[in-house]
XYZ file of C-alpha atoms in Angstrom:
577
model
C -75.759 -16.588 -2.333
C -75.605 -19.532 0.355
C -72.478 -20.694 -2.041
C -70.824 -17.271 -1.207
C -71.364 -17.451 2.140
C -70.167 -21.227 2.383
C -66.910 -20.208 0.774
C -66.476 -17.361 3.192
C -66.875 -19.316 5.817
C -64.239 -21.903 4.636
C -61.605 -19.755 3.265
C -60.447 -19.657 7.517
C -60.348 -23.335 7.958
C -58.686 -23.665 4.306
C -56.260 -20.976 5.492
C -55.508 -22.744 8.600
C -55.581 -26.568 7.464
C -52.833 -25.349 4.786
C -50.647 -23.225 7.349
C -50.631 -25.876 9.759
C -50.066 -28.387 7.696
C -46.761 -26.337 6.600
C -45.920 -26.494 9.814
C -46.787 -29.705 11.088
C -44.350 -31.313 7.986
C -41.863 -28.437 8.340
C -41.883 -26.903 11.526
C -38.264 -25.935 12.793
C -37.031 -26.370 9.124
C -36.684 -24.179 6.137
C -39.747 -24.199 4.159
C -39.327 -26.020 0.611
C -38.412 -24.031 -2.515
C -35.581 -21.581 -0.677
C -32.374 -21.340 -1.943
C -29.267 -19.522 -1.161
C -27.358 -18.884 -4.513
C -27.592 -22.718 -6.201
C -27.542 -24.128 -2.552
C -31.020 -25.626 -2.031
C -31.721 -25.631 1.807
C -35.468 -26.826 1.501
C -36.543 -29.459 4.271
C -33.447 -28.174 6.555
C -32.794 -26.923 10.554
C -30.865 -24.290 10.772
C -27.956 -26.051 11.549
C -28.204 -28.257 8.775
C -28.474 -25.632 6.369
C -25.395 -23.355 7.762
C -23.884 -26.721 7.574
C -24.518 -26.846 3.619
C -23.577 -23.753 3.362
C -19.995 -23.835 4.674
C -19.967 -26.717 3.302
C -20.266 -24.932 -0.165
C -18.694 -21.648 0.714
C -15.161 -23.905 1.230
C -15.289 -25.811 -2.115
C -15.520 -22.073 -3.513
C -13.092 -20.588 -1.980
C -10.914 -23.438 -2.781
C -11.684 -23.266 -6.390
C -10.864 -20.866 -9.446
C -12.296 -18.410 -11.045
C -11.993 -18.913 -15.289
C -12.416 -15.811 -17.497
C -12.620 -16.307 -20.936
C -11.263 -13.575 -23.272
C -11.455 -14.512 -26.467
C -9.021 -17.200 -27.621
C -7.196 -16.987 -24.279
C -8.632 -18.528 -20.829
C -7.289 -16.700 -17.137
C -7.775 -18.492 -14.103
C -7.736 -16.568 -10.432
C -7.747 -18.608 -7.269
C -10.731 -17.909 -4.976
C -9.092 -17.732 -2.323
C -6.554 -15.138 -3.809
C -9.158 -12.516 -3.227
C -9.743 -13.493 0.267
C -13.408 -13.797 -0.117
C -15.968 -13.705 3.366
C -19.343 -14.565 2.613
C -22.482 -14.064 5.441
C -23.527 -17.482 6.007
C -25.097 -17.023 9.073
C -27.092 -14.260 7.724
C -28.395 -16.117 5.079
C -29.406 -18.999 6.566
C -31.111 -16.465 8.791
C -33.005 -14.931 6.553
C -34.053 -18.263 4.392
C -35.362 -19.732 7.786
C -37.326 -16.455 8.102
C -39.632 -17.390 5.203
C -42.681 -18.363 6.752
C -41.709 -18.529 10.246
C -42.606 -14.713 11.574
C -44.742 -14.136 14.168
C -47.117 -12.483 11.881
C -49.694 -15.902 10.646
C -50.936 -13.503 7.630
C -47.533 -12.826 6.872
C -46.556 -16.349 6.789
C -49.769 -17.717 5.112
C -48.765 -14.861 1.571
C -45.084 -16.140 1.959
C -46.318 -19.557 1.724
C -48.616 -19.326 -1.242
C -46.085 -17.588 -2.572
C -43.750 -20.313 -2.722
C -46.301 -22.592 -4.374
C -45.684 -20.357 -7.429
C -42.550 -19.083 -7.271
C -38.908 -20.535 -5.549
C -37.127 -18.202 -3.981
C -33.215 -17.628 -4.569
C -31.430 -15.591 -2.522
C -28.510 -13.860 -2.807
C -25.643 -14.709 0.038
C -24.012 -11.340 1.619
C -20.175 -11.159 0.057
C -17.072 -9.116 0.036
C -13.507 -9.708 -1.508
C -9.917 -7.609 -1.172
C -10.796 -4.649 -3.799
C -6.999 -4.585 -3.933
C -6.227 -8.205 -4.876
C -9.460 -7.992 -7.377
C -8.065 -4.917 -9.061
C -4.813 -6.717 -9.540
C -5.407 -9.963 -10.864
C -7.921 -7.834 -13.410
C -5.223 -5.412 -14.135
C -2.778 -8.026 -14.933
C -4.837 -9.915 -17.586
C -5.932 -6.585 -19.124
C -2.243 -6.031 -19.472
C -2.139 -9.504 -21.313
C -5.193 -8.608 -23.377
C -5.263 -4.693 -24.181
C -3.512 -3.778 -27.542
C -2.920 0.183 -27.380
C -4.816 2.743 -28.948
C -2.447 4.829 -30.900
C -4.323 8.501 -31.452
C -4.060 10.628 -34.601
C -1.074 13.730 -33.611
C -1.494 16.917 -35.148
C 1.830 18.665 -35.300
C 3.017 21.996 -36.532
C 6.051 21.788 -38.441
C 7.836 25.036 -39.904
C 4.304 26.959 -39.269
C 2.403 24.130 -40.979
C -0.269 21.893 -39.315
C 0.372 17.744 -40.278
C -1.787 14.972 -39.655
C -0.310 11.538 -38.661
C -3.112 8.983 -38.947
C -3.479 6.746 -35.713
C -5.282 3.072 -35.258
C -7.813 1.653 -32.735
C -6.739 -0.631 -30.094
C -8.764 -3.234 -27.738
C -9.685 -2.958 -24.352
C -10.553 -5.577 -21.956
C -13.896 -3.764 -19.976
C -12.589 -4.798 -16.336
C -15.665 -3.377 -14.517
C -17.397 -5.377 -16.446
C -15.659 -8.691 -15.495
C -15.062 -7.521 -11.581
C -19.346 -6.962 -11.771
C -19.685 -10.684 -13.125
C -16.793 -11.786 -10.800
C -18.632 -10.205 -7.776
C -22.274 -12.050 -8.713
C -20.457 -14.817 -8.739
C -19.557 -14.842 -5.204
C -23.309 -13.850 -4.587
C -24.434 -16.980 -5.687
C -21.395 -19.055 -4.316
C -20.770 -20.799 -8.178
C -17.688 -20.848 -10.128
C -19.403 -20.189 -13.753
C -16.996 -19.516 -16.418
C -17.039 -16.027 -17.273
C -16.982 -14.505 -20.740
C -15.232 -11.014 -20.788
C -16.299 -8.138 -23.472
C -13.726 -6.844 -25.467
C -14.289 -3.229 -26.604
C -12.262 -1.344 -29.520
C -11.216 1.984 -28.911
C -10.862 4.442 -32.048
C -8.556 7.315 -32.293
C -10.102 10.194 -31.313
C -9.295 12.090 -34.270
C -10.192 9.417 -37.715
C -8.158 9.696 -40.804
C -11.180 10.406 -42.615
C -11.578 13.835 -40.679
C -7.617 14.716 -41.326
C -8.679 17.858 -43.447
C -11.104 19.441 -41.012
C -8.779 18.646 -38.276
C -5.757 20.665 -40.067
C -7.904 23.471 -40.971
C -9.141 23.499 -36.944
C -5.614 22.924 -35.603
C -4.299 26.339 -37.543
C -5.677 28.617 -35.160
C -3.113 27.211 -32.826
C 0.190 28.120 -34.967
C 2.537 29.924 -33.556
C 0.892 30.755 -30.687
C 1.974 30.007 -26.608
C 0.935 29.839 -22.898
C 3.623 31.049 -20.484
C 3.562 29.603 -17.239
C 5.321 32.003 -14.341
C 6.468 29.698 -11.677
C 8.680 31.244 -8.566
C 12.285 29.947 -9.483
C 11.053 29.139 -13.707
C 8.752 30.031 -16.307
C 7.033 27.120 -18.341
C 6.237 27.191 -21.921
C 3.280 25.818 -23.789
C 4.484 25.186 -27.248
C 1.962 25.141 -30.415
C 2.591 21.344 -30.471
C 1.651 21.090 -26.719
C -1.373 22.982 -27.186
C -2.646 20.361 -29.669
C -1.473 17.439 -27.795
C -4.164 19.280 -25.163
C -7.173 19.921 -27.439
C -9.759 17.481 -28.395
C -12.054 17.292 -31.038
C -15.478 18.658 -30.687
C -18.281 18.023 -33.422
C -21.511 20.327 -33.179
C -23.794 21.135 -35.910
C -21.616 19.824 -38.683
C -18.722 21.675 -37.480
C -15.655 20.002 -36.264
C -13.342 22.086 -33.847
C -10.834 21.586 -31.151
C -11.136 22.714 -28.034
C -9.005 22.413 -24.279
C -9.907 19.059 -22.858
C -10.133 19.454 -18.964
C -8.581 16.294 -18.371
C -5.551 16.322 -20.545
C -5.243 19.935 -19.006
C -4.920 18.212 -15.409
C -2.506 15.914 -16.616
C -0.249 18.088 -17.724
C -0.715 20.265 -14.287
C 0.108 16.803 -12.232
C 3.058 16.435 -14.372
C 3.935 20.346 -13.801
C 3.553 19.143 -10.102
C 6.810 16.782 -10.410
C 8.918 19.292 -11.433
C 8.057 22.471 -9.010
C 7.134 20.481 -5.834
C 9.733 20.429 -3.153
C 9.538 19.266 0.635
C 11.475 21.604 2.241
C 14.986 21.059 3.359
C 16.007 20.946 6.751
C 19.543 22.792 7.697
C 21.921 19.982 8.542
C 24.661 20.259 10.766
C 28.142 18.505 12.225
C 29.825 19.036 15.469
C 33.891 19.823 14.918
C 34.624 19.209 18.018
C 33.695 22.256 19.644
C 30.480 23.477 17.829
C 28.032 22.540 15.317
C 28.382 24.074 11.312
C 26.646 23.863 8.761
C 27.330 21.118 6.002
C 23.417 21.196 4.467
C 21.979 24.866 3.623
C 18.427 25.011 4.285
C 16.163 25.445 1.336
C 12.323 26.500 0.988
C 9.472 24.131 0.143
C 7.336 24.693 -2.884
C 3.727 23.144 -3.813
C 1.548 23.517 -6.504
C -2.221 24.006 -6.558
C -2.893 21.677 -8.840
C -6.589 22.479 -8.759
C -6.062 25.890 -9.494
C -3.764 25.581 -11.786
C -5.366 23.134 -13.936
C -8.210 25.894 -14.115
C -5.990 28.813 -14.804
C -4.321 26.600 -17.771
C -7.734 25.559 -19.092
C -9.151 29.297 -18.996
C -5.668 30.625 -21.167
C -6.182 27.669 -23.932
C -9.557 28.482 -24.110
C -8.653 31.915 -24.719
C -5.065 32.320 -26.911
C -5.114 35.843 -27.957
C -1.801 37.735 -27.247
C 0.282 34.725 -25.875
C -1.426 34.837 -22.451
C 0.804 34.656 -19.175
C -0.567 32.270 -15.970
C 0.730 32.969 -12.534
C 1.059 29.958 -11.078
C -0.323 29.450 -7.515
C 2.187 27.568 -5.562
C 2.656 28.111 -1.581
C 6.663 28.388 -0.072
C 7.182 26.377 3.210
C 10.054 27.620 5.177
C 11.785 25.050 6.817
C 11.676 24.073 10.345
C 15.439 24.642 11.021
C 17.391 27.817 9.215
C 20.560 27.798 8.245
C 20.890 30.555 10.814
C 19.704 28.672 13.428
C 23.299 27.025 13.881
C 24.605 30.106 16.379
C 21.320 28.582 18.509
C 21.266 25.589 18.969
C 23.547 25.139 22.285
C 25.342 22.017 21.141
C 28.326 21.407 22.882
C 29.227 18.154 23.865
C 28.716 14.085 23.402
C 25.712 12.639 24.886
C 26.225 8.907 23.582
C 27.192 6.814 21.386
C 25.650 3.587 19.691
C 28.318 1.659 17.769
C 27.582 -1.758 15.578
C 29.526 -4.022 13.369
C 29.105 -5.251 9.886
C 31.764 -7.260 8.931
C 30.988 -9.648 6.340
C 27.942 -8.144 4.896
C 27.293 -8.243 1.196
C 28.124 -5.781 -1.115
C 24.686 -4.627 -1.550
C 24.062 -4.755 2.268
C 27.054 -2.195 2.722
C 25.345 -0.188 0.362
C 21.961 0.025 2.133
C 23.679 0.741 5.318
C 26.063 3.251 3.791
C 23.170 5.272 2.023
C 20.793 4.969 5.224
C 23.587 6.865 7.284
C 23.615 9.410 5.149
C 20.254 10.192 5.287
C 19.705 10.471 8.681
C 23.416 11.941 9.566
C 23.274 15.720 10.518
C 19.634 15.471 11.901
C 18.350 17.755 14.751
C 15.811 16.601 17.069
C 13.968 19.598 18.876
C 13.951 19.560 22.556
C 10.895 17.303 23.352
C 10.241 16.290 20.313
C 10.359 12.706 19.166
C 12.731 10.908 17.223
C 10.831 8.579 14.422
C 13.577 6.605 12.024
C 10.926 5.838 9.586
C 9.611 9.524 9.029
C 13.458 10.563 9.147
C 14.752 7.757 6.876
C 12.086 8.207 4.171
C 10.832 5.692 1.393
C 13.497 2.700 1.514
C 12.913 1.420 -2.562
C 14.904 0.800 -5.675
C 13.784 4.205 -6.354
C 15.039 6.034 -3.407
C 18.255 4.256 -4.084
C 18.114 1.154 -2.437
C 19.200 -2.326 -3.776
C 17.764 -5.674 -2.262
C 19.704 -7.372 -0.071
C 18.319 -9.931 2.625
C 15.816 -8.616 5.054
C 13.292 -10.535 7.684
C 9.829 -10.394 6.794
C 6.971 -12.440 7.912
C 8.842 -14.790 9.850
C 11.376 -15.420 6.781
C 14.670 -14.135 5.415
C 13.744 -13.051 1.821
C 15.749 -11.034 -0.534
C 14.023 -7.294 0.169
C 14.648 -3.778 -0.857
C 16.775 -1.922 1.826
C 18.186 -5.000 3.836
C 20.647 -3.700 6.312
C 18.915 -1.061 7.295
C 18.038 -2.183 10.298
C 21.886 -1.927 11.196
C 21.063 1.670 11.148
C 17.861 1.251 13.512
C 20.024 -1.268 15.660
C 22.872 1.648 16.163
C 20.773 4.407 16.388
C 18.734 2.264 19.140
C 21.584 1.888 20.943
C 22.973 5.959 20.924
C 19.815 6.503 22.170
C 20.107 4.339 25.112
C 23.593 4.969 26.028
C 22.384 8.809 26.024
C 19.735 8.150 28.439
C 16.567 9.257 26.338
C 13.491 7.961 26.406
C 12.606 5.196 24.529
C 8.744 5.569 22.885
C 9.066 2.245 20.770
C 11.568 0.117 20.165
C 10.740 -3.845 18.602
C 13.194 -6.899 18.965
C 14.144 -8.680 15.663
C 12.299 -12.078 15.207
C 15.679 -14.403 16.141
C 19.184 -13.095 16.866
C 21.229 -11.436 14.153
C 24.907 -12.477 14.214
C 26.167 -8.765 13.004
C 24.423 -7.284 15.693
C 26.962 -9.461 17.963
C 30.034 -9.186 16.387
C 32.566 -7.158 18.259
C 31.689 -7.922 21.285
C 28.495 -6.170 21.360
C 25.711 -6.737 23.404
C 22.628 -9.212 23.090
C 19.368 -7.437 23.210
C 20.259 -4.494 22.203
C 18.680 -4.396 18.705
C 16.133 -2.782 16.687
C 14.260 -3.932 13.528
C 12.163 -1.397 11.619
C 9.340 -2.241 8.704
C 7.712 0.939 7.070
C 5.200 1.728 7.762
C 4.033 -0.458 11.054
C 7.356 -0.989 12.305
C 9.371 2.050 14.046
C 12.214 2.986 15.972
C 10.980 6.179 18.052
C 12.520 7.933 21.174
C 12.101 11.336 22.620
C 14.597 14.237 22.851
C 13.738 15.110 26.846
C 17.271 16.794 27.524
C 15.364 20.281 26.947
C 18.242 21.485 24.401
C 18.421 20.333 20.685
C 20.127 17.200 19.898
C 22.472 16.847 16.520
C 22.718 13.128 15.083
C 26.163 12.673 13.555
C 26.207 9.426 12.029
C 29.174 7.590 10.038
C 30.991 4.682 9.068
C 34.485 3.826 9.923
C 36.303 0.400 8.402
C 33.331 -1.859 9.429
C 32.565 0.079 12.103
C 29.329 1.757 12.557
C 28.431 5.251 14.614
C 25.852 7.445 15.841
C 27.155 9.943 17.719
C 24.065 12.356 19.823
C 25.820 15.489 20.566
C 23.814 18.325 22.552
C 24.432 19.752 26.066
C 24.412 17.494 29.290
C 21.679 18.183 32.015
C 23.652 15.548 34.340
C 21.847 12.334 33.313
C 24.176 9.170 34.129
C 23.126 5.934 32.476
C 23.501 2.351 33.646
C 23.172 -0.510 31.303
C 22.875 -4.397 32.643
C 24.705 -6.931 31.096
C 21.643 -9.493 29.109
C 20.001 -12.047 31.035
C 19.745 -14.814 28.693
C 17.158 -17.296 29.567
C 15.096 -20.277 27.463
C 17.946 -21.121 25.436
C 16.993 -23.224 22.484
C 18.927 -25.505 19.313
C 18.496 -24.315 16.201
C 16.529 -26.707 13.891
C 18.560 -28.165 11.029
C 19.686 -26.258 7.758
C 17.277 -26.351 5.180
C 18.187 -26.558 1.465
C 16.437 -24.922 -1.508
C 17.140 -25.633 -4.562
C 17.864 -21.876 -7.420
C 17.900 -21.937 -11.225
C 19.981 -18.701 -10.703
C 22.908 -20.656 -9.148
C 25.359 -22.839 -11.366
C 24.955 -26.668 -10.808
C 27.334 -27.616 -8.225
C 26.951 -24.406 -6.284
C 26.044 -23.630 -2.774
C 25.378 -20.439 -1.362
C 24.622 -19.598 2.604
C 22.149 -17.323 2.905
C 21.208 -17.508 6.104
C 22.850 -18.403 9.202
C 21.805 -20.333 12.036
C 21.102 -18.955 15.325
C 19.821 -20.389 18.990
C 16.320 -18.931 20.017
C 16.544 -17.195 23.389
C 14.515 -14.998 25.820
C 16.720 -11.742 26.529
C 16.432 -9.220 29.219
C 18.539 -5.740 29.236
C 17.798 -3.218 31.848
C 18.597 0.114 31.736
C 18.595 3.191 34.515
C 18.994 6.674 34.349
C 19.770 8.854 36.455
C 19.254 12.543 36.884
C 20.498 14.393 39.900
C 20.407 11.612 42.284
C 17.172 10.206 41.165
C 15.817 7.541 38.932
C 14.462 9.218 35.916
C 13.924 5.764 33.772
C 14.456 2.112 34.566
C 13.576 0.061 31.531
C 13.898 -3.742 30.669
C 14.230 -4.336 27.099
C 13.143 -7.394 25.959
C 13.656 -9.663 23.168
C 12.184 -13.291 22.352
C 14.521 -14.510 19.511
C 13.079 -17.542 17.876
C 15.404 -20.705 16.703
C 16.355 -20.046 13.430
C 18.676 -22.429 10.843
C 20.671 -21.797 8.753
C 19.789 -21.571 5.128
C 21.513 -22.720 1.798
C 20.539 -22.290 -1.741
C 21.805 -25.036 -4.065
C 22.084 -24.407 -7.842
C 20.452 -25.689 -10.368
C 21.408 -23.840 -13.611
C 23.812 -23.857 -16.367
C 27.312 -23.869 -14.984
């Protein structure tokens, strides 16, 4: 008993002789045994550990990632997936261990440690975007495709054409290990899981599946759409069904997401924005030389329902209405005996003279989309919205463009031309300018002629714009052509009496250009040399501009533009002559 009550009485000064001991070796320091990731920080201040950390954190993000897939090895730079990792945080919470301001606390923390380290996990995030790609890219590398068993009716008879597995890299797999990697700041090889992927249908069920698939023959789904009627064909019904296996019967039924598939793909071919009316002014009035036309969308949610419920269900052919909602568009044909055009407002004119082939192009096709355009009294003008997607697909081919600082070869280039001209229409008819950004050094096409300094406008979808406001209080028709190498955007609309007054440029911090540089291209013949860049001083510019409007100042503007130094640039070849 007197034992008991000896031990009770010591367990205090145990408890303190061991906590203060902690302290009096460690004190301000991490206690021993903590670890962030494989970064041991026992025995260090706070400092010294963030110090370790960053230390750590930059030989990892300067490092690469290896992913082993079987024979084949992938590497992906670190700092490719612009990794952030909380070392503050964590050196925060490893110098909380122990160091509360709750002494019970602290005393089961350290006892704790005698036994058992403790790793923690740093805080971590990457680009999702760049991850996805660099994963996406070696699946391409590494998946072989599944090819799946077809069922087709030919002359009212169901045949079966055998398919083959395929492999399939398991990318959430890898982008999980990828991402506990950066948890524990280490650079571990990874090895990635393969997975085959049978046909859905095997060979060895061929019979049932024929015997299943008759049901289907000769029978259709007819789709009613507003301006065409879809068919679902026998052999499109079966390209929709999947197998379904339940107590030892094999059948095949609608799969729902086949069925929305299809309905995205139905999408494509009955959605429509609709068409403005587009007109041109002959010199007295505006006419039409674009009919307006209707917009049409597709519920694709309730259609892919609708489609599922008539597969389900084939008896009698069935019919499906399909849901799709009509947008009128915001300016009718009609509208052409309203709009109260009747004269020029302004003009912006630009030269491009020397341009490339492709570059002509850009600024050809450009023009064309935005010429017959009505702006709305009071409604803004926005070239990107108007212009649309500028892409291969849209119809664009590359041609040089200015991006980040650099003149790359870029889908659209020259279309800025456009922006430049329509910029300067809208100036020269007084309007108000909402946005309007200098190009990053001075353009030499945007000078030709004689034309003004200053006066340009570069565009980027989608951060970049060109955006002014129709304010005149009567509608505004863009005519917009080419002429020789002549450029034109012509506002037409009726005159409330605005007079405009543009400055000539004040040109100010005038500086060299540095010297040419020289690259070398495999795509040029040895002993070639091609300019593809030309060499321009860097200035500050200063336009102003004031309109008037019955005697009074409605806008004085300054536009201005800090053009950088730019050289000239050359590309030397290096291939086969």
């Amino acid at each position: 008993m007197l034992k008991k009550i000896l031990l009770l009485a010591l367990l205090p000064i145990l408890f303190f002789e061991v906590y203060f001991g902690f302290l009096a070796i460690f004190g301000e320091k991490i206690l021993p045994k903590i670890a962030v990731g494989g970064i041991s920080l026992s025995g260090k201040t706070q400092v010294e550990a963030k110090e370790a950390l960053e230390k750590a954190v930059k030989s990892f993000s300067e490092g690469d990632l290896k992913i082993n897939v079987v024979d084949h090895t992938f590497e992906i730079p670190v700092s490719e997936l612009e990794p952030r990792l909380g070392v503050e945080k964590a050196v925060k919470e490893a110098y909380s261990i122990g160091h509360s301001t709750n002494l019970v606390k602290n005393f089961t923390q350290i006892l704790n440690l005698v036994k058992n380290p403790v790793k923690l996990k740093i805080d971590y995030s990457a680009n999702p975007i760049r991850l996805e790609e660099n994963l996406v890219n070696i699946a391409k590398k590494i998946d072989t495709g599944i090819a799946e068993s077809k069922l087709e009716v030919e002359k009212g008879k169901v045949e079966f054409q055998a398919g083959f597995a395929g492999q399939k890299l398991d990318v959430e797999l890898v982008k999980k290990q990828i991402l506990e990697n950066f948890s524990e700041i280490k650079l571990e090889p990874i090895n990635a899981t393969i997975s085959t992927v049978e046909p859905e249908i095997p060979e060895s069920l061929a019979e049932k599946a024929i015997a299943a698939a008759q049901k289907f023959v000769g029978n259709k789904v007819i789709l009613k759409g507003p301006d065409e009627d879809f068919e679902i064909s026998d052999n499109e019904i079966l390209s929709l069904a999947s197998p379904v296996f339940a107590n030892n019967e094999f059948s095949l039924t609608p799969n729902r997401d086949k069925v929305v598939r299809y309905t995205q793909n139905l999408a494509k071919k009955i959605d429509q924005v609709a068409i403005d009316a587009k007109f041109q002014f002959d010199g007295k009035k505006a006419t039409v030389f674009q009919p307006a036309d209707d917009g049409t969308k597709l519920d694709q949610e309730k259609a892919a329902q609708l489609v599922f419920d008539a597969l389900s269900s084939l008896e009698n052919s069935p019919q499906v209405n399909l849901p799709v909602s009509v947008t009128p568009p915001k300016i009718e044909t009609s509208d052409v005996n309203n709009l109260g055009i009747k004269e020029l407002l302004g003009r912006g004119v630009s030269n491009f003279a020397g341009s490339a082939q492709e570059r002509v192009h850009n600024i050809k096709l450009a023009t064309s989309r935005i010429n017959g355009t009505l702006i709305p009294p009071g409604q803004a003008f926005t070239f990107n919205q108007t212009i649309g997607e500028i892409s291969v697909a849209t119809g664009y081919t590359s041609a040089y463009i200015i991006s980040k600082g650099r003149t790359i070869l870029g889908e659209g280039g020259g279309v800025c031309q456009v922006s430049t001209t329509a910029f300067r229409a809208a100036v020269n008819s007084g309007l108000e300018i909402v946005r309007r950004v200098a190009h990053a050094y001075r353009v030499r096409y945007y000078e030709q002629a004689g034309h003004k300094v200053g006066l340009d406008a570069t565009i980027f979808i989608p951060t970049v714009d060109l955006q002014f406001r129709n304010d005149t209080g009567n509608y505004i028709l863009i005519q917009a052509y080419t002429r020789a190498n002549e450029l034109y955007f012509d506002f037409y609309g009726a005159s409330d009496g605005r007079i405009v007054e543009v400055s000539k440029p004040v040109v100010a911090n005038v500086r060299p250009p540095p010297p040419p540089i020289y690259e070398e291209d495999s795509t040029i013949p040895k002993g070639v040399t091609k300019q593809i860049d030309f060499q321009a001083t860097g200035a500050t510019v200063e336009v102003r501009r004031t309109v008037y409007k019955n005697g009074q100042v409605l806008y004085s503007d300054v536009f201005k533009s800090n053009y950088r130094p730019w050289q000239a640039k050359f590309l030397k070849g290096t291939g086969p002559s």
